[in-house]
Amino acid sequence: MRTKSPFYAFVLTVTLLGLASVCVAQSSTAERSLFQAVNRERHAAGLAPLRWDDSLAAAARQHAGVMASQHAVAHSFPGEPSLPGRATQAGVHYSWLSENVVDASDASAAHTQFMNSPTHRANILDGDMDIVGIGIVVRGSSLYVVEDFAKAK
């Protein structure tokens, strides 16, 4: 049986890499979908669209990963930097920040939850914000979603 172990290890590795690729692609597609949904809401409210910020998205993805690992939704966890700390570590230059967090079955459900929450809706429609970064981590059947908004310096 030893001679088969490397083959099975190879098959398992390829399978896991394939699943990871699917999750990354699903996350990327969902991030784009939420970005478009946010800007549609802003357009409907007569607001300027938000610009995508890669550094802010990196901070959002980092926090989404922590939420997924904790199987919980929160703005911060023990031992994790706060939103300003995460944004600063990611290299974001800002004068104001806000954040939306949720877990949902898909991007559309996440957006609906955000828009049905007065606080989250206010973040999306905050006319002072001009950049956004969205991070999503898939764990099982849940998408852990973080939308970070900022007024860039």
mmCIF file with all atom_site columns, C-alpha atoms in Angstrom:
data_model
loop_
_atom_site.group_PDB
_atom_site.id
_atom_site.type_symbol
_atom_site.label_atom_id
_atom_site.label_alt_id
_atom_site.label_comp_id
_atom_site.label_asym_id
_atom_site.label_entity_id
_atom_site.label_seq_id
_atom_site.pdbx_PDB_ins_code
_atom_site.Cartn_x
_atom_site.Cartn_y
_atom_site.Cartn_z
_atom_site.occupancy
_atom_site.B_iso_or_equiv
_atom_site.pdbx_formal_charge
_atom_site.auth_seq_id
_atom_site.auth_comp_id
_atom_site.auth_asym_id
_atom_site.auth_atom_id
_atom_site.pdbx_PDB_model_num
ATOM 1   C CA . MET A 1 1   ? 0.000   0.000  0.000  1.00 0.00 ? 1   MET A CA 1
ATOM 2   C CA . ARG A 1 2   ? 2.907   2.377  0.495  1.00 0.00 ? 2   ARG A CA 1
ATOM 3   C CA . THR A 1 3   ? 3.460   2.732  -3.215 1.00 0.00 ? 3   THR A CA 1
ATOM 4   C CA . LYS A 1 4   ? -0.078  4.122  -3.616 1.00 0.00 ? 4   LYS A CA 1
ATOM 5   C CA . SER A 1 5   ? 0.271   6.779  -0.896 1.00 0.00 ? 5   SER A CA 1
ATOM 6   C CA . PRO A 1 6   ? 2.080   9.338  -3.064 1.00 0.00 ? 6   PRO A CA 1
ATOM 7   C CA . PHE A 1 7   ? -0.588  8.965  -5.749 1.00 0.00 ? 7   PHE A CA 1
ATOM 8   C CA . TYR A 1 8   ? -3.437  9.452  -3.258 1.00 0.00 ? 8   TYR A CA 1
ATOM 9   C CA . ALA A 1 9   ? -1.609  12.394 -1.690 1.00 0.00 ? 9   ALA A CA 1
ATOM 10  C CA . PHE A 1 10  ? -1.249  13.900 -5.163 1.00 0.00 ? 10  PHE A CA 1
ATOM 11  C CA . VAL A 1 11  ? -4.955  13.393 -5.950 1.00 0.00 ? 11  VAL A CA 1
ATOM 12  C CA . LEU A 1 12  ? -5.950  14.903 -2.603 1.00 0.00 ? 12  LEU A CA 1
ATOM 13  C CA . THR A 1 13  ? -3.673  17.907 -3.164 1.00 0.00 ? 13  THR A CA 1
ATOM 14  C CA . VAL A 1 14  ? -5.029  18.517 -6.662 1.00 0.00 ? 14  VAL A CA 1
ATOM 15  C CA . THR A 1 15  ? -8.597  18.210 -5.376 1.00 0.00 ? 15  THR A CA 1
ATOM 16  C CA . LEU A 1 16  ? -7.979  20.669 -2.539 1.00 0.00 ? 16  LEU A CA 1
ATOM 17  C CA . LEU A 1 17  ? -6.275  23.127 -4.869 1.00 0.00 ? 17  LEU A CA 1
ATOM 18  C CA . GLY A 1 18  ? -9.222  22.878 -7.231 1.00 0.00 ? 18  GLY A CA 1
ATOM 19  C CA . LEU A 1 19  ? -11.680 23.555 -4.422 1.00 0.00 ? 19  LEU A CA 1
ATOM 20  C CA . ALA A 1 20  ? -9.586  26.508 -3.227 1.00 0.00 ? 20  ALA A CA 1
ATOM 21  C CA . SER A 1 21  ? -9.590  27.916 -6.769 1.00 0.00 ? 21  SER A CA 1
ATOM 22  C CA . VAL A 1 22  ? -13.370 27.592 -6.958 1.00 0.00 ? 22  VAL A CA 1
ATOM 23  C CA . CYS A 1 23  ? -13.756 29.403 -3.609 1.00 0.00 ? 23  CYS A CA 1
ATOM 24  C CA . VAL A 1 24  ? -11.418 32.213 -4.698 1.00 0.00 ? 24  VAL A CA 1
ATOM 25  C CA . ALA A 1 25  ? -13.273 32.606 -7.998 1.00 0.00 ? 25  ALA A CA 1
ATOM 26  C CA . GLN A 1 26  ? -16.623 32.572 -6.177 1.00 0.00 ? 26  GLN A CA 1
ATOM 27  C CA . SER A 1 27  ? -15.330 35.216 -3.739 1.00 0.00 ? 27  SER A CA 1
ATOM 28  C CA . SER A 1 28  ? -13.990 37.430 -6.522 1.00 0.00 ? 28  SER A CA 1
ATOM 29  C CA . THR A 1 29  ? -17.252 37.247 -8.468 1.00 0.00 ? 29  THR A CA 1
ATOM 30  C CA . ALA A 1 30  ? -19.277 37.989 -5.336 1.00 0.00 ? 30  ALA A CA 1
ATOM 31  C CA . GLU A 1 31  ? -17.016 40.953 -4.462 1.00 0.00 ? 31  GLU A CA 1
ATOM 32  C CA . ARG A 1 32  ? -17.556 42.448 -7.934 1.00 0.00 ? 32  ARG A CA 1
ATOM 33  C CA . SER A 1 33  ? -21.295 41.835 -7.654 1.00 0.00 ? 33  SER A CA 1
ATOM 34  C CA . LEU A 1 34  ? -21.494 43.656 -4.306 1.00 0.00 ? 34  LEU A CA 1
ATOM 35  C CA . PHE A 1 35  ? -19.348 46.512 -5.597 1.00 0.00 ? 35  PHE A CA 1
ATOM 36  C CA . GLN A 1 36  ? -21.754 46.983 -8.506 1.00 0.00 ? 36  GLN A CA 1
ATOM 37  C CA . ALA A 1 37  ? -24.786 46.711 -6.202 1.00 0.00 ? 37  ALA A CA 1
ATOM 38  C CA . VAL A 1 38  ? -23.376 49.366 -3.843 1.00 0.00 ? 38  VAL A CA 1
ATOM 39  C CA . ASN A 1 39  ? -22.779 51.758 -6.719 1.00 0.00 ? 39  ASN A CA 1
ATOM 40  C CA . ARG A 1 40  ? -26.269 51.099 -8.155 1.00 0.00 ? 40  ARG A CA 1
ATOM 41  C CA . GLU A 1 41  ? -27.747 52.081 -4.782 1.00 0.00 ? 41  GLU A CA 1
ATOM 42  C CA . ARG A 1 42  ? -25.594 55.210 -4.663 1.00 0.00 ? 42  ARG A CA 1
ATOM 43  C CA . HIS A 1 43  ? -26.557 56.147 -8.226 1.00 0.00 ? 43  HIS A CA 1
ATOM 44  C CA . ALA A 1 44  ? -30.267 55.708 -7.404 1.00 0.00 ? 44  ALA A CA 1
ATOM 45  C CA . ALA A 1 45  ? -29.757 58.048 -4.421 1.00 0.00 ? 45  ALA A CA 1
ATOM 46  C CA . GLY A 1 46  ? -27.994 60.664 -6.573 1.00 0.00 ? 46  GLY A CA 1
ATOM 47  C CA . LEU A 1 47  ? -24.566 59.985 -5.048 1.00 0.00 ? 47  LEU A CA 1
ATOM 48  C CA . ALA A 1 48  ? -21.200 59.652 -6.746 1.00 0.00 ? 48  ALA A CA 1
ATOM 49  C CA . PRO A 1 49  ? -19.976 56.096 -7.246 1.00 0.00 ? 49  PRO A CA 1
ATOM 50  C CA . LEU A 1 50  ? -17.326 54.692 -4.949 1.00 0.00 ? 50  LEU A CA 1
ATOM 51  C CA . ARG A 1 51  ? -13.904 53.837 -6.362 1.00 0.00 ? 51  ARG A CA 1
ATOM 52  C CA . TRP A 1 52  ? -12.464 50.382 -5.673 1.00 0.00 ? 52  TRP A CA 1
ATOM 53  C CA . ASP A 1 53  ? -9.413  50.443 -3.404 1.00 0.00 ? 53  ASP A CA 1
ATOM 54  C CA . ASP A 1 54  ? -7.170  47.356 -3.454 1.00 0.00 ? 54  ASP A CA 1
ATOM 55  C CA . SER A 1 55  ? -5.609  48.151 -0.064 1.00 0.00 ? 55  SER A CA 1
ATOM 56  C CA . LEU A 1 56  ? -9.006  48.541 1.569  1.00 0.00 ? 56  LEU A CA 1
ATOM 57  C CA . ALA A 1 57  ? -10.121 45.286 -0.094 1.00 0.00 ? 57  ALA A CA 1
ATOM 58  C CA . ALA A 1 58  ? -7.068  43.527 1.368  1.00 0.00 ? 58  ALA A CA 1
ATOM 59  C CA . ALA A 1 59  ? -8.045  44.741 4.841  1.00 0.00 ? 59  ALA A CA 1
ATOM 60  C CA . ALA A 1 60  ? -11.641 43.601 4.245  1.00 0.00 ? 60  ALA A CA 1
ATOM 61  C CA . ARG A 1 61  ? -10.517 40.158 3.032  1.00 0.00 ? 61  ARG A CA 1
ATOM 62  C CA . GLN A 1 62  ? -8.271  39.764 6.056  1.00 0.00 ? 62  GLN A CA 1
ATOM 63  C CA . HIS A 1 63  ? -11.170 40.458 8.409  1.00 0.00 ? 63  HIS A CA 1
ATOM 64  C CA . ALA A 1 64  ? -13.536 38.216 6.405  1.00 0.00 ? 64  ALA A CA 1
ATOM 65  C CA . GLY A 1 65  ? -11.001 35.433 6.876  1.00 0.00 ? 65  GLY A CA 1
ATOM 66  C CA . VAL A 1 66  ? -10.997 35.942 10.631 1.00 0.00 ? 66  VAL A CA 1
ATOM 67  C CA . MET A 1 67  ? -14.804 35.926 10.697 1.00 0.00 ? 67  MET A CA 1
ATOM 68  C CA . ALA A 1 68  ? -14.850 32.689 8.677  1.00 0.00 ? 68  ALA A CA 1
ATOM 69  C CA . SER A 1 69  ? -12.313 31.045 10.967 1.00 0.00 ? 69  SER A CA 1
ATOM 70  C CA . GLN A 1 70  ? -14.374 32.074 14.010 1.00 0.00 ? 70  GLN A CA 1
ATOM 71  C CA . HIS A 1 71  ? -17.710 31.097 12.387 1.00 0.00 ? 71  HIS A CA 1
ATOM 72  C CA . ALA A 1 72  ? -18.971 34.463 13.627 1.00 0.00 ? 72  ALA A CA 1
ATOM 73  C CA . VAL A 1 73  ? -19.757 37.956 12.421 1.00 0.00 ? 73  VAL A CA 1
ATOM 74  C CA . ALA A 1 74  ? -18.269 40.895 14.332 1.00 0.00 ? 74  ALA A CA 1
ATOM 75  C CA . HIS A 1 75  ? -16.370 44.094 13.646 1.00 0.00 ? 75  HIS A CA 1
ATOM 76  C CA . SER A 1 76  ? -13.377 42.842 15.648 1.00 0.00 ? 76  SER A CA 1
ATOM 77  C CA . PHE A 1 77  ? -12.190 39.788 17.522 1.00 0.00 ? 77  PHE A CA 1
ATOM 78  C CA . PRO A 1 78  ? -9.787  39.453 20.453 1.00 0.00 ? 78  PRO A CA 1
ATOM 79  C CA . GLY A 1 79  ? -6.211  39.792 19.272 1.00 0.00 ? 79  GLY A CA 1
ATOM 80  C CA . GLU A 1 80  ? -7.223  41.263 15.909 1.00 0.00 ? 80  GLU A CA 1
ATOM 81  C CA . PRO A 1 81  ? -6.533  44.901 14.996 1.00 0.00 ? 81  PRO A CA 1
ATOM 82  C CA . SER A 1 82  ? -9.531  47.237 14.884 1.00 0.00 ? 82  SER A CA 1
ATOM 83  C CA . LEU A 1 83  ? -10.852 48.546 11.571 1.00 0.00 ? 83  LEU A CA 1
ATOM 84  C CA . PRO A 1 84  ? -8.524  51.599 11.677 1.00 0.00 ? 84  PRO A CA 1
ATOM 85  C CA . GLY A 1 85  ? -5.604  49.319 12.528 1.00 0.00 ? 85  GLY A CA 1
ATOM 86  C CA . ARG A 1 86  ? -6.397  46.907 9.688  1.00 0.00 ? 86  ARG A CA 1
ATOM 87  C CA . ALA A 1 87  ? -6.796  49.759 7.205  1.00 0.00 ? 87  ALA A CA 1
ATOM 88  C CA . THR A 1 88  ? -3.548  51.418 8.293  1.00 0.00 ? 88  THR A CA 1
ATOM 89  C CA . GLN A 1 89  ? -1.645  48.108 8.148  1.00 0.00 ? 89  GLN A CA 1
ATOM 90  C CA . ALA A 1 90  ? -2.968  47.582 4.611  1.00 0.00 ? 90  ALA A CA 1
ATOM 91  C CA . GLY A 1 91  ? -1.650  51.007 3.568  1.00 0.00 ? 91  GLY A CA 1
ATOM 92  C CA . VAL A 1 92  ? -4.977  52.844 3.285  1.00 0.00 ? 92  VAL A CA 1
ATOM 93  C CA . HIS A 1 93  ? -4.765  56.637 3.668  1.00 0.00 ? 93  HIS A CA 1
ATOM 94  C CA . TYR A 1 94  ? -8.076  57.819 5.032  1.00 0.00 ? 94  TYR A CA 1
ATOM 95  C CA . SER A 1 95  ? -9.759  60.487 7.110  1.00 0.00 ? 95  SER A CA 1
ATOM 96  C CA . TRP A 1 96  ? -12.915 58.456 7.893  1.00 0.00 ? 96  TRP A CA 1
ATOM 97  C CA . LEU A 1 97  ? -13.890 54.769 7.886  1.00 0.00 ? 97  LEU A CA 1
ATOM 98  C CA . SER A 1 98  ? -16.981 52.609 8.255  1.00 0.00 ? 98  SER A CA 1
ATOM 99  C CA . GLU A 1 99  ? -17.664 48.918 7.869  1.00 0.00 ? 99  GLU A CA 1
ATOM 100 C CA . ASN A 1 100 ? -20.468 46.501 7.046  1.00 0.00 ? 100 ASN A CA 1
ATOM 101 C CA . VAL A 1 101 ? -20.185 42.832 8.056  1.00 0.00 ? 101 VAL A CA 1
ATOM 102 C CA . VAL A 1 102 ? -22.539 39.907 7.488  1.00 0.00 ? 102 VAL A CA 1
ATOM 103 C CA . ASP A 1 103 ? -22.666 36.229 6.629  1.00 0.00 ? 103 ASP A CA 1
ATOM 104 C CA . ALA A 1 104 ? -25.027 35.174 3.884  1.00 0.00 ? 104 ALA A CA 1
ATOM 105 C CA . SER A 1 105 ? -25.700 32.437 1.388  1.00 0.00 ? 105 SER A CA 1
ATOM 106 C CA . ASP A 1 106 ? -24.715 34.602 -1.591 1.00 0.00 ? 106 ASP A CA 1
ATOM 107 C CA . ALA A 1 107 ? -23.860 38.174 -2.599 1.00 0.00 ? 107 ALA A CA 1
ATOM 108 C CA . SER A 1 108 ? -27.450 39.101 -3.353 1.00 0.00 ? 108 SER A CA 1
ATOM 109 C CA . ALA A 1 109 ? -28.598 37.988 0.100  1.00 0.00 ? 109 ALA A CA 1
ATOM 110 C CA . ALA A 1 110 ? -25.732 39.921 1.703  1.00 0.00 ? 110 ALA A CA 1
ATOM 111 C CA . HIS A 1 111 ? -26.691 43.082 -0.165 1.00 0.00 ? 111 HIS A CA 1
ATOM 112 C CA . THR A 1 112 ? -30.339 42.678 0.804  1.00 0.00 ? 112 THR A CA 1
ATOM 113 C CA . GLN A 1 113 ? -29.378 42.290 4.462  1.00 0.00 ? 113 GLN A CA 1
ATOM 114 C CA . PHE A 1 114 ? -27.209 45.416 4.280  1.00 0.00 ? 114 PHE A CA 1
ATOM 115 C CA . MET A 1 115 ? -29.927 47.492 2.618  1.00 0.00 ? 115 MET A CA 1
ATOM 116 C CA . ASN A 1 116 ? -32.553 46.314 5.139  1.00 0.00 ? 116 ASN A CA 1
ATOM 117 C CA . SER A 1 117 ? -30.381 47.455 8.050  1.00 0.00 ? 117 SER A CA 1
ATOM 118 C CA . PRO A 1 118 ? -30.550 51.230 8.674  1.00 0.00 ? 118 PRO A CA 1
ATOM 119 C CA . THR A 1 119 ? -26.928 51.383 9.884  1.00 0.00 ? 119 THR A CA 1
ATOM 120 C CA . HIS A 1 120 ? -25.497 49.347 7.013  1.00 0.00 ? 120 HIS A CA 1
ATOM 121 C CA . ARG A 1 121 ? -27.643 51.202 4.494  1.00 0.00 ? 121 ARG A CA 1
ATOM 122 C CA . ALA A 1 122 ? -26.341 54.511 5.883  1.00 0.00 ? 122 ALA A CA 1
ATOM 123 C CA . ASN A 1 123 ? -22.764 53.317 5.348  1.00 0.00 ? 123 ASN A CA 1
ATOM 124 C CA . ILE A 1 124 ? -23.492 52.425 1.718  1.00 0.00 ? 124 ILE A CA 1
ATOM 125 C CA . LEU A 1 125 ? -25.228 55.766 1.109  1.00 0.00 ? 125 LEU A CA 1
ATOM 126 C CA . ASP A 1 126 ? -22.727 57.930 3.009  1.00 0.00 ? 126 ASP A CA 1
ATOM 127 C CA . GLY A 1 127 ? -21.954 60.764 0.581  1.00 0.00 ? 127 GLY A CA 1
ATOM 128 C CA . ASP A 1 128 ? -18.685 61.553 2.377  1.00 0.00 ? 128 ASP A CA 1
ATOM 129 C CA . MET A 1 129 ? -17.171 58.171 1.465  1.00 0.00 ? 129 MET A CA 1
ATOM 130 C CA . ASP A 1 130 ? -15.356 57.875 -1.844 1.00 0.00 ? 130 ASP A CA 1
ATOM 131 C CA . ILE A 1 131 ? -13.570 54.494 -1.801 1.00 0.00 ? 131 ILE A CA 1
ATOM 132 C CA . VAL A 1 132 ? -14.565 50.949 -0.923 1.00 0.00 ? 132 VAL A CA 1
ATOM 133 C CA . GLY A 1 133 ? -12.906 47.579 -0.499 1.00 0.00 ? 133 GLY A CA 1
ATOM 134 C CA . ILE A 1 134 ? -14.957 44.413 -0.248 1.00 0.00 ? 134 ILE A CA 1
ATOM 135 C CA . GLY A 1 135 ? -13.684 41.102 1.031  1.00 0.00 ? 135 GLY A CA 1
ATOM 136 C CA . ILE A 1 136 ? -15.445 37.759 0.994  1.00 0.00 ? 136 ILE A CA 1
ATOM 137 C CA . VAL A 1 137 ? -14.317 34.418 2.334  1.00 0.00 ? 137 VAL A CA 1
ATOM 138 C CA . VAL A 1 138 ? -16.351 31.302 1.594  1.00 0.00 ? 138 VAL A CA 1
ATOM 139 C CA . ARG A 1 139 ? -16.633 28.708 4.321  1.00 0.00 ? 139 ARG A CA 1
ATOM 140 C CA . GLY A 1 140 ? -18.995 25.854 3.701  1.00 0.00 ? 140 GLY A CA 1
ATOM 141 C CA . SER A 1 141 ? -22.236 27.310 2.414  1.00 0.00 ? 141 SER A CA 1
ATOM 142 C CA . SER A 1 142 ? -21.627 30.735 3.984  1.00 0.00 ? 142 SER A CA 1
ATOM 143 C CA . LEU A 1 143 ? -20.057 33.835 2.528  1.00 0.00 ? 143 LEU A CA 1
ATOM 144 C CA . TYR A 1 144 ? -18.430 35.995 5.200  1.00 0.00 ? 144 TYR A CA 1
ATOM 145 C CA . VAL A 1 145 ? -18.699 39.496 3.791  1.00 0.00 ? 145 VAL A CA 1
ATOM 146 C CA . VAL A 1 146 ? -16.894 42.681 4.780  1.00 0.00 ? 146 VAL A CA 1
ATOM 147 C CA . GLU A 1 147 ? -17.492 46.037 3.076  1.00 0.00 ? 147 GLU A CA 1
ATOM 148 C CA . ASP A 1 148 ? -15.001 48.702 4.193  1.00 0.00 ? 148 ASP A CA 1
ATOM 149 C CA . PHE A 1 149 ? -15.757 52.296 3.215  1.00 0.00 ? 149 PHE A CA 1
ATOM 150 C CA . ALA A 1 150 ? -13.403 55.259 3.504  1.00 0.00 ? 150 ALA A CA 1
ATOM 151 C CA . LYS A 1 151 ? -12.927 58.902 2.773  1.00 0.00 ? 151 LYS A CA 1
ATOM 152 C CA . ALA A 1 152 ? -9.509  58.884 1.129  1.00 0.00 ? 152 ALA A CA 1
ATOM 153 C CA . LYS A 1 153 ? -6.866  61.401 2.138  1.00 0.00 ? 153 LYS A CA 1
#
